[in-house]
Each structure stands twice: as C-alpha cells, then as structure tokens.
Coordinates of N, CA and C in Angstrom, one line a residue:
M1 N -15.6 6.3 19.6 CA -14.3 6.3 19.0 C -14.3 7.4 17.9
D2 N -13.2 8.1 17.8 CA -13.1 9.1 16.7 C -12.6 8.5 15.5
I3 N -12.4 9.3 14.4 CA -11.8 8.8 13.2 C -10.3 8.8 13.4
I4 N -9.7 7.7 13.0 CA -8.2 7.5 13.1 C -7.6 7.5 11.8
N5 N -6.6 8.3 11.6 CA -6.0 8.4 10.2 C -4.5 7.9 10.3
A6 N -4.1 7.5 9.1 CA -2.7 7.0 9.0 C -2.3 7.1 7.5
I7 N -1.0 7.1 7.3 CA -0.5 7.3 5.9 C 0.3 6.0 5.5
G8 N 0.1 5.5 4.3 CA 0.9 4.4 3.8 C 1.5 4.8 2.5
R9 N 2.7 4.4 2.3 CA 3.4 4.7 1.0 C 4.1 3.5 0.4
R10 N 4.2 3.4 -0.9 CA 4.9 2.4 -1.6 C 5.2 2.9 -3.0
K11 N 6.5 2.9 -3.3 CA 7.0 3.5 -4.6 C 6.6 4.9 -4.6
T12 N 5.8 5.3 -5.6 CA 5.3 6.7 -5.6 C 3.9 6.9 -5.2
A13 N 3.3 5.8 -4.7 CA 1.9 5.9 -4.3 C 1.8 6.3 -2.8
V14 N 0.8 7.2 -2.5 CA 0.6 7.6 -1.2 C -0.9 7.4 -0.8
A15 N -1.2 6.7 0.2 CA -2.5 6.4 0.7 C -2.8 7.1 2.0
R16 N -3.8 7.9 2.1 CA -4.3 8.5 3.3 C -5.5 7.7 3.8
V17 N -5.4 7.1 4.9 CA -6.5 6.2 5.4 C -7.2 6.7 6.6
Y18 N -8.5 6.7 6.6 CA -9.3 7.1 7.7 C -10.2 6.0 8.2
I19 N -10.1 5.6 9.4 CA -10.8 4.4 10.0 C -11.8 4.9 11.1
K20 N -13.0 4.3 11.1 CA -13.9 4.6 12.2 C -14.7 3.3 12.4
E21 N -15.4 3.2 13.5 CA -16.2 2.0 13.7 C -17.4 1.9 12.8
G22 N -17.7 0.7 12.3 CA -18.8 0.6 11.3 C -19.0 -0.8 10.9
T23 N -19.4 -1.0 9.7 CA -19.9 -2.3 9.2 C -18.9 -3.0 8.3
G24 N -17.8 -2.4 8.0 CA -16.8 -3.1 7.2 C -16.7 -2.7 5.8
S25 N -17.2 -1.5 5.4 CA -17.1 -1.0 4.1 C -15.8 -0.3 3.9
V26 N -15.2 -0.6 2.7 CA -13.9 0.0 2.3 C -14.1 0.9 1.1
T27 N -13.9 2.2 1.2 CA -14.1 3.1 0.1 C -12.7 3.7 -0.3
V28 N -12.4 3.6 -1.6 CA -11.1 4.1 -2.1 C -11.4 5.2 -3.2
N29 N -11.0 6.4 -3.0 CA -11.3 7.5 -3.9 C -12.8 7.6 -4.3
H30 N -13.7 7.5 -3.3 CA -15.1 7.6 -3.5 C -15.7 6.4 -4.3
K31 N -15.0 5.3 -4.4 CA -15.5 4.1 -5.0 C -15.3 2.9 -4.1
D32 N -16.1 1.9 -4.2 CA -15.9 0.7 -3.5 C -14.6 0.0 -3.9
Y33 N -13.9 -0.6 -2.9 CA -12.5 -1.1 -3.2 C -12.6 -2.2 -4.2
K34 N -13.7 -2.9 -4.3 CA -13.8 -4.0 -5.3 C -13.9 -3.5 -6.7
V35 N -14.4 -2.3 -6.9 CA -14.5 -1.6 -8.2 C -13.1 -1.0 -8.5
Y36 N -12.5 -0.4 -7.5 CA -11.2 0.3 -7.7 C -10.1 -0.7 -8.0
F37 N -10.1 -1.8 -7.2 CA -9.1 -2.9 -7.4 C -9.8 -4.1 -7.9
P38 N -10.0 -4.3 -9.2 CA -10.8 -5.3 -9.8 C -10.3 -6.8 -9.6
T39 N -9.0 -6.9 -9.5 CA -8.4 -8.3 -9.4 C -8.5 -8.8 -7.9
E40 N -8.6 -10.1 -7.8 CA -8.7 -10.8 -6.5 C -7.5 -10.6 -5.7
V41 N -6.3 -10.6 -6.4 CA -5.0 -10.5 -5.7 C -4.9 -9.2 -5.0
L42 N -5.3 -8.1 -5.7 CA -5.2 -6.8 -5.0 C -6.3 -6.6 -3.9
Q43 N -7.4 -7.2 -4.1 CA -8.4 -7.2 -3.0 C -7.9 -7.9 -1.8
Y44 N -7.2 -9.1 -2.0 CA -6.6 -9.8 -0.9 C -5.6 -9.0 -0.2
V45 N -4.8 -8.2 -0.9 CA -3.7 -7.4 -0.4 C -4.4 -6.3 0.5
V46 N -5.4 -5.7 0.0 CA -6.1 -4.6 0.8 C -6.7 -5.2 2.1
N47 N -7.3 -6.4 2.0 CA -8.0 -7.0 3.2 C -7.0 -7.7 4.1
Q48 N -5.8 -7.9 3.8 CA -4.9 -8.7 4.5 C -4.7 -8.3 6.0
A49 N -4.6 -7.0 6.3 CA -4.4 -6.6 7.7 C -5.7 -6.8 8.5
M50 N -6.8 -6.6 7.8 CA -8.1 -6.8 8.5 C -8.4 -8.2 8.9
T51 N -8.0 -9.1 8.0 CA -8.3 -10.6 8.2 C -7.3 -11.1 9.3
L52 N -6.1 -10.7 9.3 CA -5.1 -11.2 10.3 C -5.5 -10.8 11.7
T53 N -6.1 -9.6 11.8 CA -6.5 -9.1 13.2 C -8.0 -9.3 13.5
N54 N -8.7 -10.1 12.6 CA -10.1 -10.4 12.8 C -11.0 -9.2 13.0
N55 N -10.8 -8.2 12.2 CA -11.5 -6.9 12.2 C -12.3 -6.6 10.9
V56 N -12.6 -7.7 10.1 CA -13.1 -7.5 8.8 C -14.4 -6.7 8.8
N57 N -15.3 -6.9 9.7 CA -16.6 -6.2 9.7 C -16.8 -5.2 10.9
N58 N -15.7 -4.8 11.5 CA -15.7 -3.9 12.6 C -15.5 -2.5 12.3
F59 N -14.8 -2.2 11.2 CA -14.5 -0.8 10.9 C -14.8 -0.4 9.5
D60 N -15.2 0.9 9.3 CA -15.3 1.5 8.0 C -14.1 2.2 7.6
I61 N -13.6 2.0 6.4 CA -12.3 2.6 5.9 C -12.6 3.5 4.7
K62 N -12.1 4.7 4.8 CA -12.1 5.6 3.6 C -10.6 5.9 3.3
A63 N -10.3 5.9 2.0 CA -8.9 6.1 1.7 C -8.8 7.0 0.4
N64 N -7.9 7.9 0.5 CA -7.5 8.7 -0.7 C -6.2 8.3 -1.2
I65 N -6.1 7.9 -2.4 CA -4.8 7.4 -2.9 C -4.4 8.2 -4.1
A66 N -3.1 8.6 -4.2 CA -2.6 9.3 -5.3 C -1.2 8.7 -5.7
G67 N -0.9 8.8 -7.0 CA 0.4 8.4 -7.5 C 0.5 6.9 -7.7
G68 N 1.5 6.5 -8.4 CA 1.9 5.1 -8.6 C 0.9 4.3 -9.5
G69 N 1.1 3.0 -9.5 CA 0.3 2.1 -10.2 C -0.6 1.4 -9.3
F70 N -1.5 0.5 -9.8 CA -2.5 -0.1 -9.0 C -1.9 -1.0 -8.0
K71 N -0.8 -1.7 -8.2 CA -0.1 -2.6 -7.3 C 0.5 -1.8 -6.1
G72 N 1.2 -0.7 -6.5 CA 1.8 0.1 -5.4 C 0.7 0.8 -4.6
Q73 N -0.4 1.2 -5.2 CA -1.5 1.8 -4.5 C -2.1 0.8 -3.5
A74 N -2.3 -0.4 -3.9 CA -2.9 -1.5 -3.0 C -2.0 -1.7 -1.8
E75 N -0.7 -1.8 -2.1 CA 0.2 -2.0 -1.0 C 0.4 -0.8 -0.1
A76 N 0.3 0.4 -0.6 CA 0.3 1.6 0.2 C -1.0 1.6 1.1
L77 N -2.1 1.2 0.6 CA -3.3 1.1 1.3 C -3.2 0.1 2.4
R78 N -2.6 -1.0 2.2 CA -2.4 -2.1 3.2 C -1.5 -1.5 4.3
L79 N -0.5 -0.8 4.0 CA 0.4 -0.3 5.1 C -0.4 0.8 5.9
G80 N -1.2 1.6 5.2 CA -2.0 2.6 6.0 C -3.0 2.0 6.9
I81 N -3.6 1.0 6.4 CA -4.6 0.2 7.3 C -3.9 -0.4 8.4
S82 N -2.8 -1.0 8.2 CA -2.0 -1.7 9.3 C -1.6 -0.7 10.4
R83 N -1.1 0.5 9.9 CA -0.7 1.5 10.9 C -1.9 2.0 11.7
A84 N -3.0 2.2 11.0 CA -4.2 2.7 11.7 C -4.7 1.6 12.7
L85 N -4.7 0.4 12.4 CA -5.1 -0.7 13.3 C -4.2 -0.7 14.5
C86 N -2.9 -0.4 14.4 CA -2.0 -0.3 15.5 C -2.3 0.8 16.4
K87 N -2.8 1.9 15.8 CA -3.2 3.1 16.6 C -4.5 2.8 17.4
I88 N -5.4 2.0 16.9 CA -6.6 1.6 17.5 C -6.3 0.7 18.7
D89 N -5.5 -0.4 18.5 CA -5.3 -1.4 19.5 C -3.8 -1.9 19.4
L90 N -3.0 -1.7 20.4 CA -1.6 -2.1 20.3 C -1.5 -3.7 20.3
E91 N -2.5 -4.4 20.6 CA -2.4 -5.9 20.6 C -2.4 -6.4 19.1
N92 N -2.8 -5.5 18.1 CA -2.7 -5.9 16.7 C -1.2 -5.8 16.2
R93 N -0.4 -5.1 16.9 CA 1.0 -4.8 16.4 C 1.8 -6.1 16.2
P94 N 1.9 -7.0 17.2 CA 2.8 -8.2 17.0 C 2.3 -9.1 15.8
I95 N 1.0 -9.2 15.6 CA 0.5 -10.0 14.5 C 0.9 -9.4 13.1
L96 N 0.7 -8.1 13.0 CA 1.0 -7.4 11.8 C 2.5 -7.3 11.5
K97 N 3.3 -7.1 12.6 CA 4.7 -7.0 12.5 C 5.3 -8.4 12.1
Q98 N 4.8 -9.5 12.6 CA 5.2 -10.8 12.3 C 5.0 -11.1 10.8
N99 N 3.9 -10.6 10.2 CA 3.6 -10.8 8.8 C 4.2 -9.8 7.9
G100 N 5.0 -8.8 8.4 CA 5.7 -7.9 7.6 C 4.8 -6.7 7.0
L101 N 3.7 -6.5 7.7 CA 2.7 -5.5 7.2 C 3.0 -4.1 7.7
L102 N 3.9 -4.0 8.7 CA 4.3 -2.6 9.2 C 5.6 -2.1 8.6
T103 N 6.2 -2.8 7.7 CA 7.5 -2.4 7.2 C 7.2 -1.6 5.9
R104 N 7.7 -0.4 5.8 CA 7.6 0.3 4.5 C 8.6 -0.2 3.5
D105 N 8.1 -0.6 2.4 CA 9.0 -1.2 1.4 C 9.9 -0.1 0.8
P106 N 11.2 0.0 1.0 CA 12.0 1.1 0.5 C 12.4 1.1 -0.9
R107 N 12.0 0.1 -1.7 CA 12.5 0.0 -3.1 C 11.8 1.0 -3.9
M108 N 12.6 1.8 -4.6 CA 12.1 2.9 -5.5 C 12.7 2.6 -6.9
V109 N 12.2 3.3 -7.9 CA 12.7 3.2 -9.3 C 14.1 3.9 -9.3
E110 N 15.1 3.3 -9.9 CA 16.4 3.9 -10.0 C 16.3 5.0 -11.1
R111 N 17.0 6.1 -10.8 CA 17.0 7.2 -11.7 C 17.8 6.9 -13.0
K112 N 17.4 7.5 -14.1 CA 18.2 7.4 -15.3 C 19.4 8.3 -15.2
K113 N 20.5 7.8 -15.7 CA 21.8 8.5 -15.6 C 22.1 9.1 -17.0
P114 N 22.8 10.3 -17.0 CA 23.2 10.9 -18.3 C 24.2 10.0 -19.0
G115 N 24.1 10.0 -20.4 CA 25.0 9.2 -21.2 C 24.6 7.7 -21.2
Q116 N 23.5 7.4 -20.7 CA 23.0 6.0 -20.8 C 21.6 6.0 -21.3
K117 N 21.2 4.8 -21.8 CA 19.8 4.7 -22.3 C 18.8 4.7 -21.2
K118 N 19.0 3.9 -20.2 CA 18.1 3.9 -19.0 C 18.9 3.9 -17.8
A119 N 18.4 3.4 -16.7 CA 19.1 3.5 -15.4 C 20.4 2.7 -15.4
R120 N 20.3 1.5 -16.0 CA 21.5 0.7 -16.1 C 22.0 0.3 -17.5
K121 N 21.0 0.4 -18.4 CA 21.3 0.0 -19.8 C 22.2 1.1 -20.4
K122 N 23.2 0.6 -21.1 CA 24.1 1.6 -21.8 C 23.8 1.6 -23.3
F123 N 24.3 2.6 -24.0 CA 24.3 2.6 -25.4 C 25.3 1.6 -25.9
Q124 N 25.1 1.1 -27.1 CA 25.9 0.0 -27.7 C 27.3 0.6 -27.9
F125 N 28.3 -0.2 -27.4 CA 29.7 0.2 -27.5 C 30.3 -0.3 -28.9
S126 N 31.0 0.7 -29.6 CA 31.6 0.3 -30.8 C 33.1 0.5 -30.7
K127 N 33.8 -0.6 -30.9 CA 35.3 -0.5 -30.8 C 35.9 0.3 -31.9
R128 N 35.4 0.2 -33.1 CA 36.0 0.9 -34.2 C 34.9 1.8 -34.9

C-alpha cells in the first residue's frame, strides 16, 4: 500500500494527512499527537475515526497542521483522517458518515463591519 493523503479543514485550520500501514503512531507537526494535543478531549477527537472503524493499530499517520486554534486543528485532523480512511476502504464510509465525521463544518468567524465595534456589536447609541 502506498501513502494516502487527504486534507481536512475547520475554521481557519488546515490539516494535511498522510496515512500508511504501520503500528498506529500518530505524528502531528513532527511531535506525538499526545504532546501536541495535551487534553484528553482533543485526543479523543483525533482518534474518533480510527476507533469507529477498528483501525487504531493498523496505520501510521503523519499530519501537517497550520492555522486556527487547537480545537479547530484537532477537528481538521479528524476530518482528514476520516477522508483518508474512506480512500483506503469504502466500507468505512457508512460508519463515518453516520457519525458525521465526513461533513466539513462550514461555520466561520463572521467579519467585522465598518461603523461597528465587532461583527454584530454596535457602538452605544445616544439619543441626545
């Protein structure tokens, strides 16, 4: 099997994922994912696609992540891993689709408008 790559995005985070057969190591930006994502919640998010498809110790994953915050990066990585697993075996697709792991979350930060303090907050109105 060759190296399979996929891209995952979330907010402004972009994760490029490379998967090959191996022992189950996950490397993010040349660090172990448990060092890069120190909280258990984010580690669960990263491993979610692998555990649902029973591939935890079957593949080695290398990822390059840029932009966004740690939560957006973890979810971008999850989407990239899910897409790569679908490229490897189409039988993984229904399980991942059912759990919502193949849907790109379209929510982005709303832009700031001129004449306002923030995206929706206005300056204080004075009647007199």
